[in-house]
XYZ file of C-alpha atoms in Angstrom:
577
model
C 10.163 -17.862 -36.197
C 7.619 -16.748 -38.353
C 6.954 -13.559 -40.227
C 3.046 -14.458 -40.795
C 1.002 -11.625 -40.566
C -2.578 -12.711 -39.532
C -3.959 -9.957 -41.917
C -2.713 -11.447 -44.778
C -5.203 -12.844 -47.412
C -5.452 -16.389 -49.596
C -6.963 -18.272 -46.351
C -11.110 -17.980 -48.271
C -13.978 -16.188 -46.924
C -14.716 -17.387 -43.831
C -10.154 -16.626 -43.717
C -11.090 -13.063 -44.709
C -13.453 -12.772 -41.878
C -10.827 -13.953 -39.389
C -8.793 -10.587 -40.968
C -11.688 -8.096 -40.810
C -11.686 -9.273 -37.168
C -7.805 -8.535 -36.585
C -6.584 -6.492 -38.918
C -6.979 -2.758 -37.329
C -5.164 -4.512 -34.277
C -2.464 -5.590 -35.565
C -1.859 -2.386 -37.836
C -1.480 -0.484 -34.846
C 2.454 0.527 -34.397
C 4.101 -0.706 -31.235
C 6.286 1.908 -28.651
C 9.749 0.966 -27.915
C 9.667 -0.539 -24.123
C 12.358 2.614 -23.443
C 12.039 5.757 -25.751
C 8.562 6.904 -28.288
C 9.755 5.316 -31.472
C 7.506 2.954 -32.768
C 7.877 -0.165 -34.821
C 5.362 -2.158 -37.103
C 6.855 -5.576 -35.976
C 7.836 -7.037 -32.786
C 10.882 -8.569 -33.902
C 11.942 -5.166 -35.322
C 11.047 -3.400 -32.053
C 12.891 -5.979 -30.132
C 16.098 -5.686 -32.423
C 15.861 -1.883 -31.705
C 15.909 -1.980 -27.701
C 18.518 -4.685 -28.212
C 21.052 -2.328 -30.453
C 19.840 0.614 -28.968
C 18.829 -0.072 -25.271
C 21.529 -3.092 -24.281
C 17.995 -5.394 -23.586
C 17.899 -8.068 -25.232
C 13.674 -9.162 -24.578
C 13.843 -12.552 -26.551
C 16.859 -14.087 -24.661
C 16.116 -12.826 -21.631
C 12.277 -14.429 -22.320
C 14.158 -17.763 -23.520
C 16.700 -17.713 -20.966
C 14.415 -17.459 -17.662
C 11.413 -19.638 -19.864
C 9.345 -16.752 -19.361
C 5.074 -17.975 -20.202
C 3.172 -15.408 -22.075
C 1.881 -14.050 -18.420
C 5.176 -13.189 -17.156
C 6.368 -11.775 -20.910
C 3.180 -9.553 -20.649
C 4.190 -8.937 -16.826
C 7.333 -7.710 -18.085
C 6.510 -5.615 -20.795
C 4.017 -3.505 -18.551
C 6.499 -3.040 -15.762
C 9.229 -1.652 -18.451
C 6.276 1.033 -19.756
C 5.123 1.535 -15.951
C 8.883 2.106 -15.469
C 9.797 4.245 -17.866
C 6.341 6.452 -17.870
C 5.997 7.189 -14.063
C 10.459 8.007 -13.992
C 13.207 8.980 -15.504
C 15.269 5.488 -15.143
C 19.428 5.750 -15.001
C 19.465 2.822 -18.746
C 23.357 3.759 -18.855
C 24.118 0.192 -17.898
C 20.909 -1.509 -20.058
C 17.925 -2.473 -18.089
C 18.490 -6.206 -16.801
C 15.931 -8.911 -14.858
C 17.114 -12.397 -13.155
C 14.022 -14.142 -12.766
C 13.312 -13.187 -8.676
C 11.635 -9.999 -9.792
C 8.445 -9.850 -7.572
C 6.369 -7.999 -10.654
C 6.834 -11.055 -12.844
C 4.499 -12.768 -11.120
C 2.922 -9.882 -9.273
C -1.185 -9.716 -11.443
C -0.931 -6.228 -10.768
C 1.357 -5.957 -14.268
C -1.561 -7.774 -16.275
C -3.389 -4.416 -16.858
C -1.735 -3.029 -19.708
C -0.228 0.474 -18.783
C -0.780 1.669 -22.365
C -4.241 1.366 -23.638
C -4.596 -0.970 -26.658
C -0.912 -1.975 -26.614
C 0.314 -3.568 -29.964
C 2.880 -5.584 -28.187
C 1.588 -7.608 -25.909
C -0.875 -9.085 -28.527
C 2.416 -9.454 -30.570
C 3.803 -11.698 -27.479
C 1.678 -14.391 -29.269
C 3.684 -13.926 -32.263
C 6.709 -15.297 -30.697
C 5.401 -19.224 -29.890
C 4.478 -19.326 -33.838
C 7.471 -21.467 -35.760
C 5.915 -23.342 -39.023
C 8.296 -25.671 -38.033
C 7.827 -27.053 -34.634
C 5.425 -28.231 -32.514
C 2.577 -25.473 -30.359
C 1.587 -26.344 -27.417
C 1.282 -30.063 -28.292
C -0.224 -29.305 -31.462
C 1.982 -31.721 -33.703
C 3.180 -30.011 -37.225
C 0.219 -30.329 -40.034
C 0.656 -31.227 -43.210
C 0.213 -28.071 -44.680
C 0.699 -24.494 -44.422
C -2.256 -23.638 -43.726
C -3.539 -25.737 -41.284
C -0.007 -24.879 -39.401
C -1.175 -21.544 -39.364
C -4.642 -21.801 -38.875
C -3.750 -24.367 -35.511
C -1.436 -21.087 -34.257
C -4.374 -18.480 -34.881
C -6.441 -20.405 -32.434
C -3.972 -20.831 -30.105
C -3.246 -16.836 -30.512
C -7.132 -16.280 -29.951
C -7.178 -18.426 -26.664
C -4.153 -16.668 -25.137
C -6.416 -13.381 -26.509
C -9.216 -14.853 -24.815
C -7.250 -15.478 -21.406
C -5.871 -12.081 -21.319
C -9.473 -10.091 -21.644
C -10.346 -13.042 -18.650
C -7.516 -12.053 -16.663
C -8.219 -8.314 -17.102
C -11.696 -8.105 -16.463
C -11.226 -9.889 -13.093
C -8.117 -7.318 -12.398
C -10.556 -4.603 -12.941
C -13.953 -6.489 -11.127
C -11.279 -7.119 -7.958
C -10.297 -3.346 -8.241
C -13.851 -2.168 -8.359
C -15.001 -4.257 -5.779
C -12.118 -3.284 -3.289
C -13.037 0.529 -3.906
C -16.573 0.044 -3.448
C -15.919 -1.026 0.037
C -13.547 1.594 0.494
C -16.279 3.906 -0.210
C -19.119 2.198 1.773
C -16.517 2.160 5.154
C -16.201 5.743 4.679
C -12.144 5.399 5.935
C -11.448 7.120 9.493
C -7.671 7.894 9.063
C -6.393 9.905 11.349
C -9.020 12.299 13.109
C -10.318 9.702 15.043
C -9.598 5.838 15.386
C -11.812 3.607 13.426
C -11.901 0.771 16.208
C -12.428 2.985 18.948
C -15.575 3.848 16.344
C -16.261 0.664 15.703
C -16.167 -0.608 19.478
C -19.280 2.128 19.771
C -21.266 0.111 17.198
C -24.753 -1.167 18.068
C -24.363 -4.387 16.242
C -20.991 -5.553 18.408
C -19.359 -6.889 14.965
C -16.697 -4.309 16.039
C -13.660 -6.662 15.922
C -14.346 -7.936 12.038
C -15.006 -4.310 10.964
C -11.254 -3.627 12.624
C -9.443 -6.390 10.698
C -11.343 -6.223 7.415
C -10.487 -2.075 7.386
C -6.531 -3.018 8.950
C -6.261 -5.102 5.918
C -7.005 -2.647 3.508
C -5.454 0.592 1.678
C -5.722 3.578 3.925
C -7.956 5.446 0.717
C -6.951 9.171 1.274
C -3.379 8.458 1.574
C -3.513 6.279 -1.313
C -5.295 9.143 -3.415
C -2.165 11.141 -3.182
C 0.073 8.491 -4.454
C -0.392 9.247 -7.867
C 1.274 11.948 -10.381
C -1.509 13.747 -11.396
C -2.949 14.958 -8.191
C 0.522 16.510 -7.490
C 1.098 17.931 -10.818
C -2.021 19.885 -10.692
C -1.218 21.214 -7.301
C 2.436 22.384 -8.647
C 0.659 23.925 -11.911
C -1.386 25.928 -8.832
C 0.772 29.401 -8.837
C -0.966 31.100 -6.467
C -0.322 28.516 -4.184
C 3.201 27.023 -4.968
C 4.517 30.470 -5.788
C 3.010 31.738 -2.435
C 4.831 29.093 -0.736
C 8.280 29.905 -2.278
C 8.058 33.888 -2.792
C 7.575 33.931 1.507
C 10.347 31.107 1.724
C 12.690 32.399 -0.773
C 12.286 36.319 0.719
C 12.517 35.698 3.784
C 15.863 33.175 4.333
C 17.140 34.951 6.827
C 14.736 33.212 8.855
C 14.930 29.968 7.573
C 19.042 30.207 7.584
C 20.423 27.380 9.576
C 16.952 26.319 11.405
C 15.624 22.330 11.149
C 12.054 22.571 9.731
C 9.617 19.731 9.136
C 7.360 19.547 6.142
C 4.342 17.442 6.853
C 2.436 15.947 3.940
C 5.521 16.550 1.659
C 4.120 15.025 -1.163
C 6.710 15.648 -4.008
C 8.715 17.761 -1.901
C 8.729 20.932 -3.512
C 8.684 22.561 -0.040
C 11.018 20.747 1.747
C 13.171 21.752 -1.312
C 12.560 25.500 -1.060
C 13.457 25.470 2.655
C 16.726 24.104 1.772
C 17.332 26.254 -0.832
C 16.543 28.995 1.783
C 19.442 27.966 4.110
C 17.737 25.837 6.535
C 20.216 23.486 8.498
C 17.838 20.264 8.390
C 14.478 20.102 7.200
C 12.547 16.856 7.576
C 10.113 15.557 5.133
C 7.196 13.318 5.902
C 4.148 11.928 4.161
C 2.077 8.568 4.337
C 1.566 8.205 1.058
C 3.461 6.292 -1.546
C 4.682 9.800 -3.112
C 7.127 9.778 -1.032
C 9.251 7.332 -3.110
C 8.893 9.876 -5.895
C 9.802 12.439 -2.888
C 13.238 10.788 -2.442
C 14.120 10.433 -6.065
C 13.635 14.290 -6.527
C 15.688 14.943 -3.723
C 18.809 13.010 -4.870
C 18.274 14.956 -8.059
C 18.770 17.879 -6.751
C 21.737 16.956 -4.688
C 19.265 17.885 -1.347
C 20.087 14.858 0.552
C 22.585 16.021 2.717
C 19.435 18.713 4.041
C 16.326 16.841 3.535
C 15.523 13.593 5.598
C 12.140 11.999 4.542
C 10.146 9.542 6.281
C 7.012 7.474 5.815
C 4.111 7.862 7.946
C 1.566 9.306 9.262
C 2.808 12.166 11.992
C 0.458 11.035 14.620
C 2.767 7.722 14.790
C 6.102 9.035 13.861
C 9.334 9.588 16.496
C 11.231 11.926 14.537
C 15.050 11.401 14.355
C 14.952 15.310 16.227
C 13.258 16.679 19.717
C 12.323 19.869 17.913
C 11.963 21.677 15.344
C 11.719 25.824 14.580
C 9.884 26.294 11.738
C 7.148 23.923 10.577
C 5.507 24.162 6.770
C 2.584 22.155 5.114
C 0.434 22.604 2.878
C -2.697 20.985 4.494
C -6.026 23.083 3.283
C -8.501 21.429 1.383
C -12.130 22.307 -0.254
C -13.063 25.179 2.163
C -10.348 25.265 3.815
C -11.066 22.525 6.317
C -12.177 19.715 3.642
C -9.991 16.362 4.575
C -9.061 17.475 7.878
C -5.185 17.882 7.402
C -4.699 20.696 9.769
C -5.387 17.987 12.833
C -2.145 16.693 11.576
C -0.291 20.154 11.754
C -1.324 20.419 15.252
C -0.288 17.500 16.342
C 3.034 18.023 14.601
C 3.275 21.505 16.707
C 1.905 20.449 20.162
C 4.929 17.290 19.834
C 7.597 19.361 18.188
C 7.483 22.841 17.343
C 10.233 24.616 19.804
C 8.571 27.508 22.086
C 9.030 30.683 19.729
C 8.724 28.773 16.493
C 6.770 29.768 13.596
C 4.025 27.670 11.578
C 3.924 28.551 7.399
C 1.309 29.169 7.013
C 0.296 31.303 10.070
C -3.040 31.754 10.085
C -6.247 31.191 7.710
C -9.284 32.975 7.298
C -12.945 31.468 6.047
C -15.659 33.906 4.034
C -18.930 33.341 2.755
C -20.538 35.680 0.472
C -23.839 35.376 -2.620
C -23.457 35.017 -5.901
C -26.216 35.938 -8.644
C -25.746 33.338 -11.198
C -28.642 31.869 -13.356
C -27.223 30.160 -15.676
C -24.944 28.126 -12.632
C -28.275 27.690 -11.565
C -29.970 26.268 -14.413
C -26.946 24.059 -15.057
C -26.834 22.477 -11.536
C -30.155 23.032 -9.667
C -32.629 23.137 -13.036
C -31.143 21.213 -15.316
C -33.753 18.136 -14.844
C -36.372 20.337 -15.041
C -35.646 20.194 -19.016
C -33.656 17.571 -20.108
C -34.654 17.728 -23.799
C -38.318 18.656 -23.747
C -38.693 15.795 -20.702
C -39.353 16.997 -16.653
C -36.856 14.203 -14.831
C -37.663 16.108 -11.378
C -36.988 12.126 -9.445
C -33.181 12.554 -10.775
C -33.456 15.957 -8.474
C -31.558 14.747 -5.002
C -34.312 13.878 -2.716
C -32.029 14.015 0.534
C -32.113 16.710 3.334
C -28.909 18.194 2.678
C -27.454 18.902 -0.788
C -23.959 18.358 -1.633
C -22.221 21.621 -1.562
C -20.312 22.316 -4.977
C -16.667 23.236 -6.048
C -16.438 25.615 -9.304
C -14.641 28.356 -10.187
C -17.109 31.154 -9.799
C -16.386 34.321 -11.704
C -16.273 37.599 -10.186
C -18.896 39.336 -11.918
C -21.537 36.861 -10.273
C -21.185 38.282 -6.551
C -23.515 40.296 -5.573
C -22.833 40.906 -1.441
C -20.628 42.120 0.767
C -18.249 39.287 2.434
C -18.630 38.209 6.155
C -15.806 36.535 8.023
C -16.671 33.410 9.077
C -13.811 32.009 10.818
C -9.946 33.137 11.625
C -7.940 30.843 12.401
C -4.495 31.318 14.543
C -2.306 28.255 13.681
C -0.244 29.055 16.488
C -3.056 28.709 19.097
C -5.769 26.990 18.026
C -7.393 23.812 18.689
C -8.349 20.785 16.810
C -11.723 20.912 18.874
C -11.823 24.569 17.891
C -11.885 23.692 14.225
C -15.722 23.069 14.354
C -17.742 26.476 13.946
C -20.679 28.698 14.508
C -20.913 32.214 13.272
C -23.153 35.049 12.272
C -22.867 36.557 9.074
C -24.273 39.650 7.486
C -24.136 39.973 3.492
C -25.430 43.144 2.061
C -26.579 43.546 -1.830
C -24.211 45.632 -4.033
C -26.636 45.739 -6.498
C -29.936 44.502 -7.421
C -30.326 40.886 -8.533
C -31.196 37.490 -7.337
C -29.665 35.246 -4.828
C -28.966 31.542 -6.136
C -26.695 30.420 -3.466
C -23.834 31.362 -0.955
C -20.318 31.197 -2.061
C -17.374 30.171 0.297
C -13.993 30.447 0.395
C -10.501 30.832 2.391
C -7.659 32.752 2.737
C -3.990 31.731 4.484
C -1.512 34.785 5.667
C 2.272 33.886 6.555
C 3.753 36.003 8.736
C 7.583 35.950 9.798
C 6.172 35.163 13.971
C 3.107 33.828 15.450
C 2.699 37.019 17.131
C 1.105 38.396 15.380
C -0.050 35.498 12.644
C -1.712 37.677 10.328
C -3.802 40.600 9.804
C -5.602 42.650 12.237
C -9.139 42.207 11.879
C -10.292 45.309 10.823
C -8.107 44.429 7.346
C -9.671 41.287 7.649
C -13.127 42.676 7.416
C -12.545 45.077 4.551
C -14.176 44.691 1.325
C -12.636 42.522 -1.020
C -13.741 44.900 -4.058
C -12.111 48.228 -4.291
C -15.415 49.884 -6.048
C -18.362 49.034 -8.139
C -16.840 47.962 -10.489
C -15.189 44.518 -9.197
C -11.704 45.980 -9.075
C -10.193 43.294 -6.275
C -9.016 45.721 -3.288
C -4.970 44.958 -3.168
C -5.487 44.473 0.650
C -8.089 41.115 0.314
C -5.160 39.273 -1.937
C -2.267 39.594 0.951
C 0.122 41.101 -1.314
C 1.959 43.606 0.624
C 5.401 44.424 0.164
C 5.469 46.971 2.642
C 4.397 44.202 5.534
C 5.971 41.560 6.565
C 2.544 39.468 5.428
C 2.539 36.993 2.242
C -0.681 35.232 1.671
C -3.051 34.108 -1.232
C -6.667 34.407 -1.482
C -8.589 31.369 -3.410
C -11.957 33.909 -3.605
C -13.688 34.601 -6.611
C -11.786 38.087 -7.280
C -8.271 36.615 -7.548
C -6.804 34.191 -9.242
C -8.760 30.535 -9.559
C -6.789 28.116 -7.501
C -7.182 24.482 -7.638
C -9.369 24.769 -4.054
C -11.687 27.120 -6.824
C -14.394 28.034 -4.273
C -17.629 26.507 -2.528
C -21.229 26.965 -4.149
C -24.300 26.488 -1.283
C -26.951 26.438 -4.140
C -30.590 27.963 -2.516
C -33.403 25.629 -2.859
C -35.709 28.945 -3.248
C -33.715 31.613 -5.099
C -34.276 35.803 -3.276
C -34.941 38.402 -4.537
C -32.978 41.557 -3.403
C -32.787 45.054 -3.692
C -28.936 47.126 -3.248
C -28.947 47.787 0.038
C -30.955 44.805 1.105
C -29.049 42.193 3.773
C -29.158 38.541 4.496
C -28.405 37.295 7.841
C -27.737 34.214 9.810
C -25.857 31.969 11.249
C -23.474 29.281 9.768
C -22.108 26.043 11.045
C -19.373 23.684 9.933
C -18.363 20.635 11.543
C -16.789 17.170 10.607
C -18.943 14.635 9.658
C -19.918 11.922 12.444
C -19.375 9.188 10.102
C -15.907 10.703 8.007
C -14.483 12.966 9.745
C -12.498 14.025 6.601
C -15.837 15.340 5.763
C -18.007 18.211 6.582
C -21.548 19.326 7.316
C -22.389 22.166 6.820
C -25.866 23.999 7.952
C -27.178 27.783 7.138
C -29.970 29.223 8.690
C -30.729 32.757 7.326
C -33.031 35.098 6.344
C -33.780 38.200 3.947
C -33.771 41.696 5.839
C -35.035 44.333 2.861
C -33.311 47.911 3.492
C -36.708 49.515 4.170
C -37.078 47.583 7.402
C -33.711 47.221 8.808
C -34.548 50.648 10.545
C -37.590 48.649 12.140
C -36.108 45.441 12.810
C -32.880 47.218 15.210
C -36.186 48.977 16.870
C -38.605 46.712 17.499
C -37.021 43.178 17.218
C -38.974 41.655 15.119
C -39.518 38.569 13.744
C -38.245 37.153 10.062
C -38.818 33.902 8.706
C -35.819 31.862 8.821
C -34.518 29.240 5.937
C -32.952 26.443 7.221
C -30.306 24.297 4.912
C -27.996 21.571 5.392
C -25.041 20.595 2.862
C -22.477 18.453 2.926
C -18.987 18.574 1.351
C -17.828 15.175 0.250
């Protein structure tokens, strides 16, 4: 087998140009298939894999007569396996040629960008004394090497064409998914399609049935779960409630709806639950199963894949339902609907939901920098106006961002109070009046929405009293957070957390509703209005929101109360997509 490097000189001016093209690529270190060690030669790498990891790649390739593309799939499969999990390789790694991944084009996409080992696979076919796919040995070593180079370039071109096709197909599938805007569990897609005016319901339903569920697939990867687990407010909020109330979990049957990595199920098992049933419709449940086994909790935790609406669980009733279902502005993604289905079907009388209640708040902010970055950016782009780039749609996109507490310039209003034990899915669309009073002289650039959740040892009551819920978020004028607003009260039976700007930032952030026209307010002025929130008719996992509001100066409040004076009400629609 030739050790000839493609970067060697001596072939003349034309050949030097070929070397310049590939030289950098061939000098990239090659990472071992099983560990972090790197090599500058495929042969050295495979020798290391055989000696250190007991996998003879070259022998496997020869014995199974793997072609270039099958070899590539094998490399990418091993890389994917070792990067997404910690497989037990104490007995080595082996394939017998029947594995599905050897014919799965998904593994033609490199797991590592610019993986030098993929390109080096071409070298394995080069032998100066043997024929190369039909080319007879040339009379000179130079001609033989040139023929080998041509073959290498042809294979690399074919590889790139396959990669382009794979990415194009993936993009087209995603585009179609977005275009159709999936209906997942809230309303049946077939019912929505059957009511369409064009009469093409059966074709649409079949098309939908043939595609992956985009919503659940978005939770199949590691990154989103790492983001949620690293959110200490979220994860430790659940952990602290479960661990500090082990007496109500001990010996109980617990249902975890949307279990993800299985973290809440494992908290419950460690707290003494007799049985935990963990449900998720995403493929992440396979990794959750591995996590449960790795932590020796598989005798307590049973994992079930599927939508809770469609499943028959291995128990008739459960004592506790835990679920981290909250989305942006609490209700985005509509997962609470699934928790309510689980409650109605499986929760025993007197059972508990964790969290037990949730609350949506509205306040107002003054943040000129934020306004300029998001709304006014197109007014001056390096000295040019680009007004055509501004959103022209009647409904603005609500922003999701972390807003500093220093931007808050008004009191807060409680928009929605949701008792998870008694509410219904039909009640999650709501309309609520609000009054926000300016705590300082400032220009209002946006409304700001956020939510709190409460954990209770019983569903009666599910959370704090209404008077406590309406307490100010800040204790004084210097924006010091009020302790009760954070639901951290050791002297009570209540736990919980806030996603508001007065608390520690979470992955939910806050929801910003920019105003088309900022409002100048004096201390004591009020913003009064009505806030409406409803599931989108196009996709019930999304939200359509509307704020109708008017500015009431402090100097006019008394007259307004006495004379019922009419004010100009502004209406602004928003979408949370």
